[in-house]
XYZ file of C-alpha atoms in Angstrom:
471
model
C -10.602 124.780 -98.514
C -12.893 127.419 -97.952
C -12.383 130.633 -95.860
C -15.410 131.686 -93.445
C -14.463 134.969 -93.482
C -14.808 135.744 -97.690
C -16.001 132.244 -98.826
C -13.505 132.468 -101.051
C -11.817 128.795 -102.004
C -8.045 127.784 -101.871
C -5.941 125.324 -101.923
C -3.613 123.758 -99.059
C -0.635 121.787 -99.842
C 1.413 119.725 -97.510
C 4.989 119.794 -97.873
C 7.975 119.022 -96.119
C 9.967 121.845 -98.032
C 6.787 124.435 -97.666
C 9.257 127.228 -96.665
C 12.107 126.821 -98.991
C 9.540 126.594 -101.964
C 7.557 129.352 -100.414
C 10.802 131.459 -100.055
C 12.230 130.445 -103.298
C 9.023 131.236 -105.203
C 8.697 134.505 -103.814
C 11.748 135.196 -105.703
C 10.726 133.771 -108.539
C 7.550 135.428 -109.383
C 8.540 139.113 -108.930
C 8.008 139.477 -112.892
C 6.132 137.281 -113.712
C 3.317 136.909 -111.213
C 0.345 136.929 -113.655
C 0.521 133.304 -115.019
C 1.550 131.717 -111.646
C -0.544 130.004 -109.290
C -1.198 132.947 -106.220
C 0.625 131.902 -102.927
C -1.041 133.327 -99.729
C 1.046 132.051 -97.284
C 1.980 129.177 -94.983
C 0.044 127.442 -92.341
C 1.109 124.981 -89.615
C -1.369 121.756 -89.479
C -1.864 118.063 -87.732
C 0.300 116.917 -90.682
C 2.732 119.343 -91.099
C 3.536 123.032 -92.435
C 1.641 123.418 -95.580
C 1.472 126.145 -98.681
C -2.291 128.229 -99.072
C -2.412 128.294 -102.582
C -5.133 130.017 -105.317
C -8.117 127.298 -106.349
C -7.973 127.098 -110.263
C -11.011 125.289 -110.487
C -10.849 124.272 -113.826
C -8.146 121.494 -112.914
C -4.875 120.821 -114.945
C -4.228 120.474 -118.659
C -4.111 117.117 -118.105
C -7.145 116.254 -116.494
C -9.165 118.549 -119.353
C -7.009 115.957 -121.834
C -8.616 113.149 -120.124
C -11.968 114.223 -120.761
C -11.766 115.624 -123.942
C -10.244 115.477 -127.607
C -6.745 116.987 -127.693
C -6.896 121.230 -128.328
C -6.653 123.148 -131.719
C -3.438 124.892 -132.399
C -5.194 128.207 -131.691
C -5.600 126.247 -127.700
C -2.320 125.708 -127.519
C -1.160 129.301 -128.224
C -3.488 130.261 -125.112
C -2.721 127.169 -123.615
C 1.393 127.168 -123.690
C 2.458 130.713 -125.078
C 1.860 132.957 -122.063
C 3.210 129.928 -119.848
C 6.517 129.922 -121.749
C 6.538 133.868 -121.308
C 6.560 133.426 -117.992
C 9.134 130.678 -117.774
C 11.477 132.849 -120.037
C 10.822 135.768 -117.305
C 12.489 133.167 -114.865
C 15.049 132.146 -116.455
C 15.976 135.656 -117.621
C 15.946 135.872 -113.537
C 19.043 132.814 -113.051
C 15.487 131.039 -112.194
C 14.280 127.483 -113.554
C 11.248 125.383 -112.719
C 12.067 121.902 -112.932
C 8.947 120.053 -113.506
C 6.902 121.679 -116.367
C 3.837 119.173 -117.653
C 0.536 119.530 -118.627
C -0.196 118.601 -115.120
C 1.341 121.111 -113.310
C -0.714 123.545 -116.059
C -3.588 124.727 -114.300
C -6.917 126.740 -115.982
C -8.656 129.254 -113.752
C -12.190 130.615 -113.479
C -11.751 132.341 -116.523
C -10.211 129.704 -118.605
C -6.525 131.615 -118.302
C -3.080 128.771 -117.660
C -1.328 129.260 -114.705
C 1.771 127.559 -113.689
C 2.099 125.508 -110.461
C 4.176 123.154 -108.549
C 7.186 124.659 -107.735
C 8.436 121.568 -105.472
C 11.506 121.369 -107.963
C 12.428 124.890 -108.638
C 15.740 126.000 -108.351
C 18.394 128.524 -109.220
C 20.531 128.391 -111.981
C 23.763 128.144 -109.512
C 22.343 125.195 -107.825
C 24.380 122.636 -109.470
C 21.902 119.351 -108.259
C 20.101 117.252 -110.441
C 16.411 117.794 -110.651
C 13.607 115.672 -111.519
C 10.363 115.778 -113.395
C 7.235 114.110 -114.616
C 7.817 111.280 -117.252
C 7.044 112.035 -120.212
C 7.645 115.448 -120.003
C 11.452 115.319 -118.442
C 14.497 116.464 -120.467
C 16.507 113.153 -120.990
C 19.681 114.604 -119.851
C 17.763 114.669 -116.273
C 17.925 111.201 -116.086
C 21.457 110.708 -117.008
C 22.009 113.448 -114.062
C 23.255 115.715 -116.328
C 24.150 119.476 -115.387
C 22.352 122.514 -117.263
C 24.755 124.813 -119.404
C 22.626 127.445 -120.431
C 19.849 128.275 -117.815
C 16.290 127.201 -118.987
C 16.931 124.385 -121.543
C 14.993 121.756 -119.472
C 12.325 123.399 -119.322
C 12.202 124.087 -123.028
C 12.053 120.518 -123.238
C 9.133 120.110 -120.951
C 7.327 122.979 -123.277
C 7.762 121.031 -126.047
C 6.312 117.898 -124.716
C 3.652 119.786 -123.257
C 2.780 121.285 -127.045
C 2.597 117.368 -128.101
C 1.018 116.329 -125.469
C -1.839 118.739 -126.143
C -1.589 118.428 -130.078
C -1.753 114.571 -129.428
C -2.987 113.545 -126.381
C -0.113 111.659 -125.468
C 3.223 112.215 -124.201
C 6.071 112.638 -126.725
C 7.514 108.847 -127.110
C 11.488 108.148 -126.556
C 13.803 109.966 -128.908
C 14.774 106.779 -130.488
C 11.142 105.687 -130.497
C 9.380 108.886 -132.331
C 8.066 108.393 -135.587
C 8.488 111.338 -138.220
C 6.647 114.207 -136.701
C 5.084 115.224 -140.098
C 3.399 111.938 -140.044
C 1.984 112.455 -136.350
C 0.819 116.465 -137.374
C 0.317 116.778 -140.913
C -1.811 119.461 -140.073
C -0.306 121.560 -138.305
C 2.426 124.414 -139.573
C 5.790 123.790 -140.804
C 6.945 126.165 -137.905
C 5.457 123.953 -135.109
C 7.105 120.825 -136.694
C 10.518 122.250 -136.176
C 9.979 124.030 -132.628
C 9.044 120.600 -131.572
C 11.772 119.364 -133.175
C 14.117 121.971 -131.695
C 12.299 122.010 -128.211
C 12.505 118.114 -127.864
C 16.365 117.658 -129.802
C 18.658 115.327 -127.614
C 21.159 118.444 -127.508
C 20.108 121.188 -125.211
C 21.968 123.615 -126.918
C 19.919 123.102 -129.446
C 16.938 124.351 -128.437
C 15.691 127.392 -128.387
C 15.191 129.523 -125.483
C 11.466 129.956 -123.942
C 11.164 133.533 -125.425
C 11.431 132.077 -128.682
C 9.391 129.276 -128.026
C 6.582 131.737 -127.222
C 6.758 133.872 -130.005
C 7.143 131.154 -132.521
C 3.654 129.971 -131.078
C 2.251 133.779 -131.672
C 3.519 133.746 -135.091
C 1.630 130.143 -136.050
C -1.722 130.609 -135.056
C -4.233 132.735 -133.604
C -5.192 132.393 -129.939
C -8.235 130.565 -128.779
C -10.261 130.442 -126.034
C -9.964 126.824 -124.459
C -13.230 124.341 -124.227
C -13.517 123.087 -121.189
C -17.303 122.412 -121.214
C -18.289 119.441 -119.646
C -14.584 118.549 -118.915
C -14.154 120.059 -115.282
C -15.184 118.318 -112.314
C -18.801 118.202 -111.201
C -17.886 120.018 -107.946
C -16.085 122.713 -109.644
C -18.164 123.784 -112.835
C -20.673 125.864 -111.235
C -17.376 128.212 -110.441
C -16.090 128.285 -114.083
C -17.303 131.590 -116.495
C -20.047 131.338 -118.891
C -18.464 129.636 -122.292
C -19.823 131.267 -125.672
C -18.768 128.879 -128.445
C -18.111 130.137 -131.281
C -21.191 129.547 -134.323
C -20.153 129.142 -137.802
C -22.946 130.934 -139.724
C -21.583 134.004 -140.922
C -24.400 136.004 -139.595
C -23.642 134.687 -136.134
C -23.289 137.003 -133.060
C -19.931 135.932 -131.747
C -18.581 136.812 -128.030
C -14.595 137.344 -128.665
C -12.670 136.199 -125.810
C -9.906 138.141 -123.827
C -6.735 135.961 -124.024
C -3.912 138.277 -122.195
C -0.440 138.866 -122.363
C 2.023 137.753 -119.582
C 2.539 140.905 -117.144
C 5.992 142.665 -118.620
C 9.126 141.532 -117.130
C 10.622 143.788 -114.004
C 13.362 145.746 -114.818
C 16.461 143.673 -114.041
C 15.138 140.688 -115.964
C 13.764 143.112 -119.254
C 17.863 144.414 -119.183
C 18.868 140.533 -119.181
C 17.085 140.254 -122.456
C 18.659 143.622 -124.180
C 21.996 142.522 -122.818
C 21.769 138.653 -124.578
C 20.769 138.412 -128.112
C 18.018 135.349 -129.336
C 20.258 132.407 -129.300
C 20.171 130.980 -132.974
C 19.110 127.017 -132.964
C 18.217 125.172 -136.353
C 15.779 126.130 -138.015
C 15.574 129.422 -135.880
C 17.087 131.711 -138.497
C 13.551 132.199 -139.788
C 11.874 133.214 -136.464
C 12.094 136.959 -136.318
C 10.711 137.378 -139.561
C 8.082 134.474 -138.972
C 7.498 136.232 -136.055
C 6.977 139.887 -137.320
C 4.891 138.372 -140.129
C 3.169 136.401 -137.742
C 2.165 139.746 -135.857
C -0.249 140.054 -138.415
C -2.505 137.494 -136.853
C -1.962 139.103 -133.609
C -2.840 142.592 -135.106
C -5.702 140.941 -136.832
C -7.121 139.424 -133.849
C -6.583 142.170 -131.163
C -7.027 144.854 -133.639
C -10.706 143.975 -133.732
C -10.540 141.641 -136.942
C -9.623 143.909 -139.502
C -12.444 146.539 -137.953
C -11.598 149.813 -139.255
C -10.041 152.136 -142.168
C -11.291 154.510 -145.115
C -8.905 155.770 -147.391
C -6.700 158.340 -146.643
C -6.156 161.560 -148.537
C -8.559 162.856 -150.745
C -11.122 159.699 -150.259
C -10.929 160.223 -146.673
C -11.875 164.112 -146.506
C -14.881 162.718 -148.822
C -16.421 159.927 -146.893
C -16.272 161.737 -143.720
C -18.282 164.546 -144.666
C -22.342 164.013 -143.180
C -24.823 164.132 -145.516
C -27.095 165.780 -142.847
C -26.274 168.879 -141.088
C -24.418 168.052 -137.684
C -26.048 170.606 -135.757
C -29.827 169.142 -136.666
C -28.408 165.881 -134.988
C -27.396 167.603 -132.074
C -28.871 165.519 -129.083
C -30.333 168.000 -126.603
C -32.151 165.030 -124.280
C -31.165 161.807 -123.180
C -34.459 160.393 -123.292
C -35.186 162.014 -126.875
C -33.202 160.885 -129.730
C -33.906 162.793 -132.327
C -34.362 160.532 -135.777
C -31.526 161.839 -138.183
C -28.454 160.859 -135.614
C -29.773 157.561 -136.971
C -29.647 158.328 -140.947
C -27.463 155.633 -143.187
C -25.282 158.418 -143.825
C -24.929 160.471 -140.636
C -23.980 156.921 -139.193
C -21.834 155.467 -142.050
C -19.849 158.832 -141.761
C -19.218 158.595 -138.337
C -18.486 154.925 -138.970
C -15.494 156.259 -141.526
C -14.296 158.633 -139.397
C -13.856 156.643 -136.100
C -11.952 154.354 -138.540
C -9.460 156.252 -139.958
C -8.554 157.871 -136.309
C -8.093 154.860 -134.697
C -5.643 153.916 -137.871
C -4.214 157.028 -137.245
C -3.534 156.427 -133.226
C -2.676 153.271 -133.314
C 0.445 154.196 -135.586
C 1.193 157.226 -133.274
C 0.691 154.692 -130.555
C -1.778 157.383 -128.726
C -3.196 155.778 -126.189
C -5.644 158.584 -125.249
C -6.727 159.225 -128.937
C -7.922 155.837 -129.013
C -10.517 155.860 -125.245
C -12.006 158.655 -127.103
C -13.148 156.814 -130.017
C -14.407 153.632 -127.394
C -17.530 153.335 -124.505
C -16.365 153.299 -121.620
C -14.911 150.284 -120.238
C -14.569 148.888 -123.724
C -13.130 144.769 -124.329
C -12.111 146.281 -127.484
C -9.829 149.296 -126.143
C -8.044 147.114 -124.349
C -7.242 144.563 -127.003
C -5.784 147.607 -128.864
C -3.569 148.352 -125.301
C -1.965 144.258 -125.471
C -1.335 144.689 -129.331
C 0.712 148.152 -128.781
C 2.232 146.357 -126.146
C 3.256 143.262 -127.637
C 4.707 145.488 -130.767
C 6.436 148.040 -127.965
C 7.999 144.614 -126.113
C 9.738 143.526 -129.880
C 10.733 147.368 -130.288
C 8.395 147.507 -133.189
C 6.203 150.106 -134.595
C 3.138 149.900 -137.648
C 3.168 152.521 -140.710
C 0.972 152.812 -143.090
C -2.227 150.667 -141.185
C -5.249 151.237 -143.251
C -8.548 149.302 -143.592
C -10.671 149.910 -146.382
C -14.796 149.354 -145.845
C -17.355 148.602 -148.584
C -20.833 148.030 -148.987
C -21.774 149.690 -145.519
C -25.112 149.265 -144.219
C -27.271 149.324 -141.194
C -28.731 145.737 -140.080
C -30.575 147.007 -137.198
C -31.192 149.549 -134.680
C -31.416 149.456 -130.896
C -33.413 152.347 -129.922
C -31.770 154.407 -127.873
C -28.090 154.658 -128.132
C -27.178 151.713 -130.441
C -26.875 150.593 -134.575
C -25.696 147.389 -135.972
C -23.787 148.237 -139.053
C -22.613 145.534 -141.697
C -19.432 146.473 -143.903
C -17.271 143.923 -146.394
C -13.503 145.056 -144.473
C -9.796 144.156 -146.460
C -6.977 144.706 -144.667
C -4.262 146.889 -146.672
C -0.773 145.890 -146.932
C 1.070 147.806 -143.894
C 4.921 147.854 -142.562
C 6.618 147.111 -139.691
C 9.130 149.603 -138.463
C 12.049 149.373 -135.730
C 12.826 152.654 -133.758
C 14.859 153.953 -136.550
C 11.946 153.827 -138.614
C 13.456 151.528 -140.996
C 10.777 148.638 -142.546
C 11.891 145.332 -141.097
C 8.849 143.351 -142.801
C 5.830 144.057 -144.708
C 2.313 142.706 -144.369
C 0.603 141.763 -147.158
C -2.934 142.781 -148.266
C -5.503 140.800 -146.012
C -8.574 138.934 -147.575
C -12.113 139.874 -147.716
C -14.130 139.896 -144.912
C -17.879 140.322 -143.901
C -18.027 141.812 -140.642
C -21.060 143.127 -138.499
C -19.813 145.998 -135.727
C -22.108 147.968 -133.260
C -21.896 151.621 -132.883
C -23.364 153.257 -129.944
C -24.137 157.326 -128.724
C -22.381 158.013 -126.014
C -23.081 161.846 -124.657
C -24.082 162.525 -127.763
C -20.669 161.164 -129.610
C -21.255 157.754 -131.793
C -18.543 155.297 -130.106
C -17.312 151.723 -131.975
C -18.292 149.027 -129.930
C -18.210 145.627 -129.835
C -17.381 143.472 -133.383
C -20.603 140.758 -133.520
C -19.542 138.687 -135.567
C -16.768 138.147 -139.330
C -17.022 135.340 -142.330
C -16.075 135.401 -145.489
């Protein structure tokens, strides 16, 4: 449907039960209303009372299946990972869904999952039997088989769903499956056993749908989904602008937003301090997979291994201009005067943007790190998820520092803006817990070429966006 008023599109489902689900899922989504298909209401029709829904135009995970080849590992992290997030926010709420699948996994505008179809949601005291989608139903639904910890179906159905996309196909019948490291020998030894542990015949064996999530944050790094050419006809023209990614290492390269779920309310984030991880085999490696896994997250939001100088003595060094500041002092918009664009007077400021943003990203300074951004900066706000995502584990960083070699410029854009190329290695850092005791330590990153623009601002040389990374 469209509305005159906005010409906004929606979607209107009939349903019999359109104000118990619409009542229920009010309920539901009170913490975790970010990866959830919007509900606007009900309306009253020729055929009956029906749900106004948001449009996702980019159709389900199963339709893009359909029309494509089945999604990297870094797809399924966007893909599953913030859906599972969200699920675990519902269950941490006495709240289940009931009929998780790839088809009830819709992509918006934007290419972001949201969850629909809430025809079988329940709470966790509802003692009936629910139902599913084949393929994707626990098989203690079809025996009519009670829940005894709150969630474990739908684990199920977010395993399926991982092999679905990994595959193509739903998972086969337990008894029917052949060995799972001869259908993915690609993938990670982690994702073989959280499919294993998602789809085991024993619910208590699986893990929860917090752990499912961060086990797919510590395998991979997130990627944006392809959906080119994949969405219906009628619906494309709607979708945002898709940059895929080039492999020359000189490439300019758009970096995607892929966000975290919205943080849980209140009531459901004490649920989770109150109940410890439940351990399921081969789970006993998951908090340290998942702190060391951080490192991908860190590597990715943190602007792919962007900044750093060395501290100390080599720091007071390398920050030091080679030409006076005051020269460089910018007295006109409109007239820039030539040395703010000298090698050194912009490698310096490179170095010393760096080691600040090491610096408040460790004190987890929020403001210290806008002032070292434009305005309205992707990249700030990549930094805001990661601190985040470390404050949500109860985790901290020590000892973050990026080292930068072989700086030079590659090209200026008269006024305001330089290109810079630098050869970046990530320095082995630590994890701390709020006692500041190290609970895992990164290890030194590779060598990377990266290109990064730096633009004035009032005067004050910003970072901006990262262009492009190879080896």
């Amino acid at each position: 449907m469209r509305r005159d008023s906005d010409q906004s599109y929606m979607v209107l489902k009939i349903s019999s039960e359109a104000e118990r689900i619409c009542s229920l899922r009010q309920k539901q989504v009170e913490s975790a209303r970010k990866y959830v298909v919007d509900f606007y209401g009900t309306l009253t029709t020729q055929l009956g009372a029906g749900i106004l829904m948001e449009y996702c135009p980019g159709g389900s995970l199963a339709q893009l299946l359909e029309e494509r080849a089945p999604f990297s590992l870094g797809e399924c992290v966007t893909a599953l990972a913030p859906i599972a997030q969200t699920l675990s926010a519902l269950h941490a709420s006495g709240q289940v869904h009931g009929d998780v699948s790839a088809s009830n996994v819709l992509l918006t505008a934007e290419g972001m999952p949201k969850l629909g179809d809430f025809q079988e949601a329940r709470i966790a005291s509802d003692q009936s039997v629910g139902s599913g989608t084949p393929g994707f139903m626990a098989p203690e639904v079809a025996a009519c088989q009670i829940e005894s910890r709150v969630g474990e179906q739908d684990v199920y159905s977010l395993g399926a769903c991982l092999w679905f996309l990994l595959e193509g196909t739903a998972p086969p019948e337990p008894g029917q499956r052949p060995p799972i490291t001869v259908i993915f020998p690609q993938i990670p030894t982690l994702i073989h056993e959280l499919m294993l542990d998602s789809l085991h015949l024993d619910p208590r064996q699986r893990p929860t749908a917090e752990q499912f999530a961060r086990t797919l944050f510590a395998a991979a790094q997130a990627e944006p989904i392809d959906w080119q050419h994949c969405t219906p006809t009628d619906s494309t023209h709607l979708m945002a602008t898709v940059h895929p990614e080039v492999k020359s290492k000189h490439a300019r390269v758009k970096l995607r937003k892929v966000k975290g779920p919205k943080k849980p309310s209140s009531a459901a984030q004490s649920h989770w301090q109150e109940h410890e991880l439940h351990q399921t085999p081969g789970r006993s490696k998951v908090y340290l997979t998942v702190v060391g896994g951080i490192s991908l997250i860190v590597v990715s939001i943190l602007g792919v291994n962007l900044m750093g100088d060395q501290r100390n003595s080599t720091k007071a060094e390398n920050t030091e201009p080679a030409v006076p500041v005051e020269d460089c002092r910018i007295q006109d918009a409109a007239v820039v005067p030539a040395c703010a664009f000298s090698a050194d007077v912009v490698i310096a400021n490179f170095l010393k943007l760096s080691g600040e943003r090491d610096a408040a990203l460790e004190a987890k300074n929020i403001k210290a790190l806008a002032r070292i951004y434009p305005p309205a900066s992707e990249q700030l706000e990549r930094d805001k998820q990661m601190l985040d995502s470390l404050a949500e584990l109860e985790l901290g960083l020590s000892g973050l520092n990026t080292t930068l070699e072989d700086i030079s410029i590659m090209a200026r854009a008269h006024p305001d803006t330089v290109i810079l190329s630098a050869t970046s290695t990530q320095e082995a850092y630590d994890y701390i817990n709020a006692k500041d005791q190290v609970v895992h330590r990164a290890a030194s990153g590779a060598h990377e070429r990266i290109q990064v623009e730096l633009k004035l601002v009032e005067g004050q040389w910003k970072i901006g966006k990262l262009l492009g990374r190879g080896a």
